[in-house]
One Martini backbone bead per residue (centre of mass of N, CA, C, O) as a GRO file, in nm:
protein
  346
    1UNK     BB    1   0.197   0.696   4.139
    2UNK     BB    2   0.216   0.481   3.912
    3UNK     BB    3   0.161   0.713   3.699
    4UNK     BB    4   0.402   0.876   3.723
    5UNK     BB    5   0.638   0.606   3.746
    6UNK     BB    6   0.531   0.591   3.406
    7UNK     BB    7   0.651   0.854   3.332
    8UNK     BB    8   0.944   0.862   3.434
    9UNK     BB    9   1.007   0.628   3.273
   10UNK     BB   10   0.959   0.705   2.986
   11UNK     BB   11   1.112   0.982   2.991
   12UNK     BB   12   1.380   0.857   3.021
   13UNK     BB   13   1.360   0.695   2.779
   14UNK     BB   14   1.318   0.931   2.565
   15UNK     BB   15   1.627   1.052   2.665
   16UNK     BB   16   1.805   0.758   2.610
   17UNK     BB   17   1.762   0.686   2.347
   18UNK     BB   18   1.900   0.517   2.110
   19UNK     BB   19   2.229   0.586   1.950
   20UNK     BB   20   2.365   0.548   1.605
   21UNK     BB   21   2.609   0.498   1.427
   22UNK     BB   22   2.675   0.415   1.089
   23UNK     BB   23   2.864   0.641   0.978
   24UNK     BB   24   3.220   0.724   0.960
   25UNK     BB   25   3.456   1.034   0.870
   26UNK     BB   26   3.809   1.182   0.873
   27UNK     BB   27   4.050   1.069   0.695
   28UNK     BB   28   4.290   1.004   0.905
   29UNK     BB   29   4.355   0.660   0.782
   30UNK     BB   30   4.398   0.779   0.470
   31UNK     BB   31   4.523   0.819   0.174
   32UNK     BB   32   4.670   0.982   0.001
   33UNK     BB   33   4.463   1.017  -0.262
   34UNK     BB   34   4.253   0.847  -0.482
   35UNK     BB   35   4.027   0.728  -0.401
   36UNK     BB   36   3.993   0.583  -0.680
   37UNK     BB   37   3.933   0.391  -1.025
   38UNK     BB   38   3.649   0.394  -1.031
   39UNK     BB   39   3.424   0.625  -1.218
   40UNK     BB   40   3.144   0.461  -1.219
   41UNK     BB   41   3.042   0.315  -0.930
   42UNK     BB   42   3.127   0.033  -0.864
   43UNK     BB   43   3.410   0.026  -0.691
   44UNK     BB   44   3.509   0.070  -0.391
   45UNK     BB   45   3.710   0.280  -0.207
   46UNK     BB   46   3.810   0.470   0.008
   47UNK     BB   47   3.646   0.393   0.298
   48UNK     BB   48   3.381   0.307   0.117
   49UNK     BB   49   3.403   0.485  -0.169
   50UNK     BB   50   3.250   0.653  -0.419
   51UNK     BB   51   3.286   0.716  -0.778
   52UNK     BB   52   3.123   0.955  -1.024
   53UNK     BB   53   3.199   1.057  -1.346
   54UNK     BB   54   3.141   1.370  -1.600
   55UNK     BB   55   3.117   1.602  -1.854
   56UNK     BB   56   2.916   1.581  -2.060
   57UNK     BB   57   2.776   1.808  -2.333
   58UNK     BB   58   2.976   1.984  -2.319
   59UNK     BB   59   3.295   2.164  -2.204
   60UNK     BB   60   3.387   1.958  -2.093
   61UNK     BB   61   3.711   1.779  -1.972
   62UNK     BB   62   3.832   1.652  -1.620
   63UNK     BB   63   3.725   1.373  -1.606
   64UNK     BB   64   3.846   1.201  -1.313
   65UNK     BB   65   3.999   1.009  -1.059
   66UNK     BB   66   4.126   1.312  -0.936
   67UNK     BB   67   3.889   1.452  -0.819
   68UNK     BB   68   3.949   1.258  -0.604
   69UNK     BB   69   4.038   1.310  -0.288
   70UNK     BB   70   4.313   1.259  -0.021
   71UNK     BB   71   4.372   1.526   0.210
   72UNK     BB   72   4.547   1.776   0.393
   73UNK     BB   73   4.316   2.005   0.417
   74UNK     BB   74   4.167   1.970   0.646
   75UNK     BB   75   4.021   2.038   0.963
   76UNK     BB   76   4.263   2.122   1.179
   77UNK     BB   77   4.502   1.975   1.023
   78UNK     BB   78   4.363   1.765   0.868
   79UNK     BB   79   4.234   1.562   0.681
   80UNK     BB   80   4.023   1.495   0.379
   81UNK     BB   81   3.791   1.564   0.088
   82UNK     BB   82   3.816   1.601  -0.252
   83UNK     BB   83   3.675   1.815  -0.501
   84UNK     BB   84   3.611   1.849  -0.829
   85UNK     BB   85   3.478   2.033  -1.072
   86UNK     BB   86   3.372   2.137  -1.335
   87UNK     BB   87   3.542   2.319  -1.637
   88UNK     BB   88   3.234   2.356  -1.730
   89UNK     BB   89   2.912   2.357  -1.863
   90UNK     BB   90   2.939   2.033  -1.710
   91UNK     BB   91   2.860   1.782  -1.531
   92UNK     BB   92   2.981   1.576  -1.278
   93UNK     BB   93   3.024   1.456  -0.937
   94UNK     BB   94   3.095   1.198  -0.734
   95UNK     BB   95   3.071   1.125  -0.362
   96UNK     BB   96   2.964   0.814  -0.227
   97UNK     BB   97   2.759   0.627   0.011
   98UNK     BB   98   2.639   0.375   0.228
   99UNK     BB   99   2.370   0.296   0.420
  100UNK     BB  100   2.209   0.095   0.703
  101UNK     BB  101   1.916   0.107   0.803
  102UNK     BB  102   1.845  -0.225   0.906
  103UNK     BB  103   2.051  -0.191   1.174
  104UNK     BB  104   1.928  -0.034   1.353
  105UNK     BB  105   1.743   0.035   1.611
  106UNK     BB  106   1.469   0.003   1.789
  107UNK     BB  107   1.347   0.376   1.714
  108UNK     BB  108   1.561   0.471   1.536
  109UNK     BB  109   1.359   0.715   1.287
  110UNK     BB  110   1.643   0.884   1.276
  111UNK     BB  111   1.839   1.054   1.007
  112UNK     BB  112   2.169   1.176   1.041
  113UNK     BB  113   2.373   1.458   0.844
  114UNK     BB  114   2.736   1.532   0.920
  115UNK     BB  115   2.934   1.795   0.790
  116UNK     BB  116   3.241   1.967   0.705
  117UNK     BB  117   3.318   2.265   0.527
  118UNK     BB  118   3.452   2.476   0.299
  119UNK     BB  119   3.433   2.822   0.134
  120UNK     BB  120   3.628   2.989   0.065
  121UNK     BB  121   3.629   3.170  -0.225
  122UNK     BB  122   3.434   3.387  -0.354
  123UNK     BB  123   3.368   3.482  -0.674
  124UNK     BB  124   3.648   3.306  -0.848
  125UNK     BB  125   3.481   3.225  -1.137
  126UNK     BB  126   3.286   2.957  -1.021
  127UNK     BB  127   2.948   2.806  -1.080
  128UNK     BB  128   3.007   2.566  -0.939
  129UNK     BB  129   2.787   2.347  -0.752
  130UNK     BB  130   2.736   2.202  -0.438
  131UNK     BB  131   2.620   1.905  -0.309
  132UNK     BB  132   2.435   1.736  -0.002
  133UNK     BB  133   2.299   1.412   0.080
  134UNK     BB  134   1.990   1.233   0.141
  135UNK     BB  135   1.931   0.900  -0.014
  136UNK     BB  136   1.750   0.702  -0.142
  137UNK     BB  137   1.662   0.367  -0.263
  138UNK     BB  138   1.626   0.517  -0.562
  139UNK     BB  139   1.792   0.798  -0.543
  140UNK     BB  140   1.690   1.044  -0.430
  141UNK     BB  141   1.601   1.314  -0.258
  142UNK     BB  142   1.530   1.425   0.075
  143UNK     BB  143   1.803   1.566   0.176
  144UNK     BB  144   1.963   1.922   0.166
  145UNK     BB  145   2.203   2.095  -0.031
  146UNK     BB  146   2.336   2.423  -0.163
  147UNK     BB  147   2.658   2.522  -0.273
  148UNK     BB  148   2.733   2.922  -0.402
  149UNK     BB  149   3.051   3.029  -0.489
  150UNK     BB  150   2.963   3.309  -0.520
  151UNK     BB  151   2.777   3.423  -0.259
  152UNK     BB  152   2.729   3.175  -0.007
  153UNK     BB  153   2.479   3.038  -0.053
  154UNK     BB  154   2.259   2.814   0.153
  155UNK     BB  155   2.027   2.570   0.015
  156UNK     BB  156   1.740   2.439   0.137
  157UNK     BB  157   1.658   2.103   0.046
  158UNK     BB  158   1.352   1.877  -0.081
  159UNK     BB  159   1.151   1.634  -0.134
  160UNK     BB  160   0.794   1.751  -0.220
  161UNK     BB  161   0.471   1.691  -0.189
  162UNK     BB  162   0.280   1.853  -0.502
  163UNK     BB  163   0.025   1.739  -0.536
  164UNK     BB  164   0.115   1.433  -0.563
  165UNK     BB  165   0.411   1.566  -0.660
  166UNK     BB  166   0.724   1.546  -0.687
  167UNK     BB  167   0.964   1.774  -0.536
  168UNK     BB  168   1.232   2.016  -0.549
  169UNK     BB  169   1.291   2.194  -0.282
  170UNK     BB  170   1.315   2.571  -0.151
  171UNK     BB  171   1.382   2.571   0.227
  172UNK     BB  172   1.614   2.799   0.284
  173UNK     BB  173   1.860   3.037   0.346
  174UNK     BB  174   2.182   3.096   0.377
  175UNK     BB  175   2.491   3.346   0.467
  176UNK     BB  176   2.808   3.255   0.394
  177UNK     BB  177   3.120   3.277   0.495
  178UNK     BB  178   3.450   3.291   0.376
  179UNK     BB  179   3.689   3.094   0.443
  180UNK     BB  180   3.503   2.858   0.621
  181UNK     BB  181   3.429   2.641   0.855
  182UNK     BB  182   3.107   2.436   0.810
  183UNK     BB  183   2.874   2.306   1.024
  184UNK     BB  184   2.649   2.056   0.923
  185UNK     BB  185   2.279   1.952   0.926
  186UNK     BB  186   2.043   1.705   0.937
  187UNK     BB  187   1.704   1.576   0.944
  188UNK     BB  188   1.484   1.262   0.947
  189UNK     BB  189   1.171   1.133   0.958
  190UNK     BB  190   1.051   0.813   0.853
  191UNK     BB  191   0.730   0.861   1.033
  192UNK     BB  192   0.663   1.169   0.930
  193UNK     BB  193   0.871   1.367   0.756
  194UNK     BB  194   1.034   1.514   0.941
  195UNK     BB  195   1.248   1.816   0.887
  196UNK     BB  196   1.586   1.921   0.896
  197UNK     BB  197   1.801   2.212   1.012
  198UNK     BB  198   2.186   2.332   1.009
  199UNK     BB  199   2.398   2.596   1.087
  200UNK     BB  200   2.579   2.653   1.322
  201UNK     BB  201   2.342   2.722   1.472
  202UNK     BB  202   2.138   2.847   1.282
  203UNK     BB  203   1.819   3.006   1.282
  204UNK     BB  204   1.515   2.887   1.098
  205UNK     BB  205   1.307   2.998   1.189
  206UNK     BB  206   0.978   3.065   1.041
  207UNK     BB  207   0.956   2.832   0.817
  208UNK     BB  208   0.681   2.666   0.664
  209UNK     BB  209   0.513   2.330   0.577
  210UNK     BB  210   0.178   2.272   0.465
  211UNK     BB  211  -0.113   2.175   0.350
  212UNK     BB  212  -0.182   2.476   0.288
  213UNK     BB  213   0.009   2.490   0.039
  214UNK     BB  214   0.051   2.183  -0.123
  215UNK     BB  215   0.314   2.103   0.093
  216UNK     BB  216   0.440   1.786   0.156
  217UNK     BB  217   0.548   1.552   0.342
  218UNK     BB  218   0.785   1.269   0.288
  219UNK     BB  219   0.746   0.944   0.429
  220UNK     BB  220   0.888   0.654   0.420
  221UNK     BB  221   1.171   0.661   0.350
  222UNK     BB  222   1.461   0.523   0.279
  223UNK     BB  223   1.776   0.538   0.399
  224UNK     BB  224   2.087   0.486   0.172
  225UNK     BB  225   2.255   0.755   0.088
  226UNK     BB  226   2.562   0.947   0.080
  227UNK     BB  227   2.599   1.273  -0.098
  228UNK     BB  228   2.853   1.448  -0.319
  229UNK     BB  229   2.807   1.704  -0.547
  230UNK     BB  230   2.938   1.832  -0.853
  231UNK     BB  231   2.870   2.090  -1.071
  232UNK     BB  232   2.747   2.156  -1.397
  233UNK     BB  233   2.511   2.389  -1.604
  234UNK     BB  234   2.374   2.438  -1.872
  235UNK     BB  235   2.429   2.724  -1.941
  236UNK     BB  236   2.632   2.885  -1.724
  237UNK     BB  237   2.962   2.925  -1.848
  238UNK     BB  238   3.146   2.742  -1.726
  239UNK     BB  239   3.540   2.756  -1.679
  240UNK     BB  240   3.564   2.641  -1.390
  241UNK     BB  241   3.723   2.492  -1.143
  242UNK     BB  242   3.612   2.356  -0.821
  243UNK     BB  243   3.726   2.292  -0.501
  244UNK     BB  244   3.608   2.084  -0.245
  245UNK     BB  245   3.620   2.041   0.107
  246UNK     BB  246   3.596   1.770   0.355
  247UNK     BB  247   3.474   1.630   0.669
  248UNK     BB  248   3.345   1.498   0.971
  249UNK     BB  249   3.169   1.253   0.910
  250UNK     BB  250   2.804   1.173   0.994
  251UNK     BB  251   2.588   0.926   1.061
  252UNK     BB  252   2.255   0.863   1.197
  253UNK     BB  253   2.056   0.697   1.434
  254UNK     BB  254   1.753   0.817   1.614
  255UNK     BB  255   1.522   0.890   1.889
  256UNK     BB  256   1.625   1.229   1.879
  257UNK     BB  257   1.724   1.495   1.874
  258UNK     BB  258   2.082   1.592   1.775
  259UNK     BB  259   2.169   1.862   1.587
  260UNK     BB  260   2.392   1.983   1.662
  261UNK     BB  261   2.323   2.051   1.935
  262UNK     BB  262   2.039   2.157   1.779
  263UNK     BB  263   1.663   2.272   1.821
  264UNK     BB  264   1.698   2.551   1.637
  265UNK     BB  265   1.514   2.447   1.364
  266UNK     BB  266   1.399   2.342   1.105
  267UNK     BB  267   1.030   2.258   1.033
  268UNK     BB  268   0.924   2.006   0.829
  269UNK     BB  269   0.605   1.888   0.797
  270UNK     BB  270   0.271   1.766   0.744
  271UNK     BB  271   0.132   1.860   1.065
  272UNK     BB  272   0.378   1.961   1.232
  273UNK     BB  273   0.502   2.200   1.479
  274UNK     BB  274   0.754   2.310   1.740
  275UNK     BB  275   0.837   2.641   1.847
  276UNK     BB  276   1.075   2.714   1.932
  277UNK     BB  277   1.383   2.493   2.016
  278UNK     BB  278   1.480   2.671   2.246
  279UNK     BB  279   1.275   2.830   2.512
  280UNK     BB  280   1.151   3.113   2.709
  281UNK     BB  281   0.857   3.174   2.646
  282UNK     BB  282   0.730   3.092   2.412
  283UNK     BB  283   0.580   2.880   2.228
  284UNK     BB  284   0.471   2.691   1.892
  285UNK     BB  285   0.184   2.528   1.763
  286UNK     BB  286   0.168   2.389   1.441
  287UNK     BB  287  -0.143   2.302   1.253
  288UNK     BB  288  -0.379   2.105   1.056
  289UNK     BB  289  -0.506   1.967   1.301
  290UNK     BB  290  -0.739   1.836   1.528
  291UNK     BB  291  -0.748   1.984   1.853
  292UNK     BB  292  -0.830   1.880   2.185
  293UNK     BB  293  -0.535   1.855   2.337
  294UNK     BB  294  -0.266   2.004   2.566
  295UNK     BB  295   0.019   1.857   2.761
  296UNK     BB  296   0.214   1.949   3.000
  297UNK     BB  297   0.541   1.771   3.146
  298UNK     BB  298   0.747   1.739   3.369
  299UNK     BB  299   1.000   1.536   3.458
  300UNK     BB  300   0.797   1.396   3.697
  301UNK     BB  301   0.514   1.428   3.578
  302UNK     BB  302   0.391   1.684   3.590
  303UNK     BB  303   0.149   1.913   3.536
  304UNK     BB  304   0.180   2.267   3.387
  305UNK     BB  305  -0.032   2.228   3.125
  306UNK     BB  306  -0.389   2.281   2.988
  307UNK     BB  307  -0.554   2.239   2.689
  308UNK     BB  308  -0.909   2.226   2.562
  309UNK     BB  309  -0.947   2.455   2.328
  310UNK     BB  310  -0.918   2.703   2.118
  311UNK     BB  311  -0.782   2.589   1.843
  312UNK     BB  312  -0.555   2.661   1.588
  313UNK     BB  313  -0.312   2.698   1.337
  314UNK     BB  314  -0.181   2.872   1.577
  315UNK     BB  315  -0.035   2.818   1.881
  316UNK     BB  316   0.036   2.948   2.222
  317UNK     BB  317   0.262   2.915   2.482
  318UNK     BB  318   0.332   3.011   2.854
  319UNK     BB  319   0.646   2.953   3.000
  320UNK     BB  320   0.767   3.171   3.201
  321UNK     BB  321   0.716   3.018   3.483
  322UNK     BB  322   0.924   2.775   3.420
  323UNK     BB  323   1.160   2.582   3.452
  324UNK     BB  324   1.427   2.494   3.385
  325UNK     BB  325   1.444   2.214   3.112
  326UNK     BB  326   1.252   1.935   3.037
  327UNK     BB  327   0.953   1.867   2.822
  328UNK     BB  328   0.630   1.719   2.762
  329UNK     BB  329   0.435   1.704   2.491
  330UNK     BB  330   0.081   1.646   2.435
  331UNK     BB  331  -0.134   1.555   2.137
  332UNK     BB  332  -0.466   1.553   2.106
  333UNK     BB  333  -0.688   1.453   1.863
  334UNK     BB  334  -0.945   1.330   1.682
  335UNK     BB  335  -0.805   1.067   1.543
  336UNK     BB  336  -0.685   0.951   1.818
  337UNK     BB  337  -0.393   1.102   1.851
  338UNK     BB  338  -0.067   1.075   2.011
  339UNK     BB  339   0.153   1.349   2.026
  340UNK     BB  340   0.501   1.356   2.112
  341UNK     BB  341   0.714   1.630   2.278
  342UNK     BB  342   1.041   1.795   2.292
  343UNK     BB  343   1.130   2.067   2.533
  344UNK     BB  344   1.322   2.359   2.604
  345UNK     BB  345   1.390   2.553   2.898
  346UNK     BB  346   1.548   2.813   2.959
   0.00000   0.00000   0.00000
């Protein structure tokens, strides 16, 4: 009995962890006009935004303070953020928040960052891409995305350690539809290095990054900085601005997932992956860890499911016959470690 009712008590609090919003931004309290005056990035300016922009070494010319705006015309008929790209085949714009992770709760160890933008006219004759992402303390990029206004793919990018070296790397892409606004969000885990990606609730399973790829994720990263970025690349050819409208920023520090509430998202480790979540008949459990045992407990502390024996680089596990709900799965490995996960059955 006290067994249970300490199992009970954990698992209530694993569902009820502390989550604290970082920042937050709508900018229907910032006035209409320029963030800024200071394009250096030097000096925050509405809503404790920061700009800096540059035409770079092409044939780019109209890189100003007037490129970043608050506008009417963010989404549901509310103000948002304006940014315009340069205007030749060269350059930057960067409209940039820092973020404090040092505030968080304790166990708060997952930073995610939501927000909505528009896609606009596809194909409109501007090749300049749209970045936006969570970015280390040293200034690197963590994780986000990549949206091309020619054909409206965004490609989820991460900077992942490719046998030693870091680099920024191509983890699958989804394609938007034009005029559209768009709910996005991301999410690290900063003790484990688990990243995730959702769009619109999009399904993005079955991509998965391991050790045995030798492209593993890279934990302990600090976020520091929330960036949005426009940008012409270096003979590229691009003669025109796009401007890019954001709206419904928002950071968080949680410990659990929340990702625009959907848990069926992708998920790189480096060691471990749980997924679909949530699901109806089949979980599937992947890693590259040597795993003597697995646990499945539902809400009440009961044991569900149990094996113990001929585990693969991908397990699978028939939850058909579990009543919908929430349930926590332990994995112990050969190295002493109990990683435990929550999935929804549906």
């Amino acid at each position: 009995m006290k067994t249970k009712l300490l199992f009970s008590v954990l698992f209530s609090l694993s569902l009820t962890a502390f989550s604290q919003t970082l920042d937050s931004e709508d900018f229907n309290s910032l006035t209409i006009g320029n963030f800024s005056e200071d394009l250096t990035g030097a000096t925050a300016g509405q809503g404790g935004f920061f700009i800096f922009g540059n035409n770079g070494a092409g044939t780019s010319t109209n890189s100003a303070t007037s490129n970043f705006q608050v506008v009417a015309g963010g989404d549901n008929s509310s103000q948002g953020a304006s940014i315009l790209s340069p205007d030749g085949d060269s350059g930057l714009r960067f409209l940039f928040k820092f973020i404090d992770w040092s505030t968080r709760t304790a166990g708060n160890d997952i930073v995610e960052f939501e927000y909505t933008f528009n896609t606009d006219v596809l194909g409109g004759g501007s090749t300049s891409n749209f970045r936006s992402f969570i970015a280390n303390d040293a200034g690197g990029v963590i994780l986000g995305w990549e949206f091309n206004p020619v054909d409206g793919v965004l490609t989820r990018l991460a900077t992942l350690n490719n046998g030693g070296t870091p680099g920024l790397f191509n983890v699958g892409t989804v394609t938007l539809p034009a005029n559209t606004w768009v709910r996005i969000g991301c999410a690290y885990n900063t003790v484990t290095g688990e990243l995730r990606w959702a769009e619109n609730g999009t399904d993005s399973n079955g991509t998965f990054l391991t050790n045995g790829a030798g492209v593993d994720a890279i934990p302990n990263q600090i976020p520091a900085e929330i960036d949005w970025l426009a940008l012409a690349f270096t003979g590229s050819g691009n003669t025109l601005a796009k401007e890019y409208i954001i709206d419904d920023y928002e950071s968080k520090a949680t410990a659990t997932d929340q990702l625009l509430g959907v848990d069926d998202v992708e998920v790189v480790s480096a060691n471990l992956s749980l997924y679909p979540n949530p699901a109806n008949n089949v979980i599937t459990l992947k890693t590259d860890l040597s795993v003597i045992n697995v646990t499945v407990f539902n809400s009440l502390g009961q044991e569900v499911i149990s094996k113990n024996s001929d585990f693969t680089n991908i397990n699978t596990f028939n939850i058909s016959d579990l009543n919908s709900g929430i349930y926590i799965i332990n994995i112990n490995t050969e190295d002493g470690r109990t990683t435990t996960k929550k999935f929804i059955k549906q």
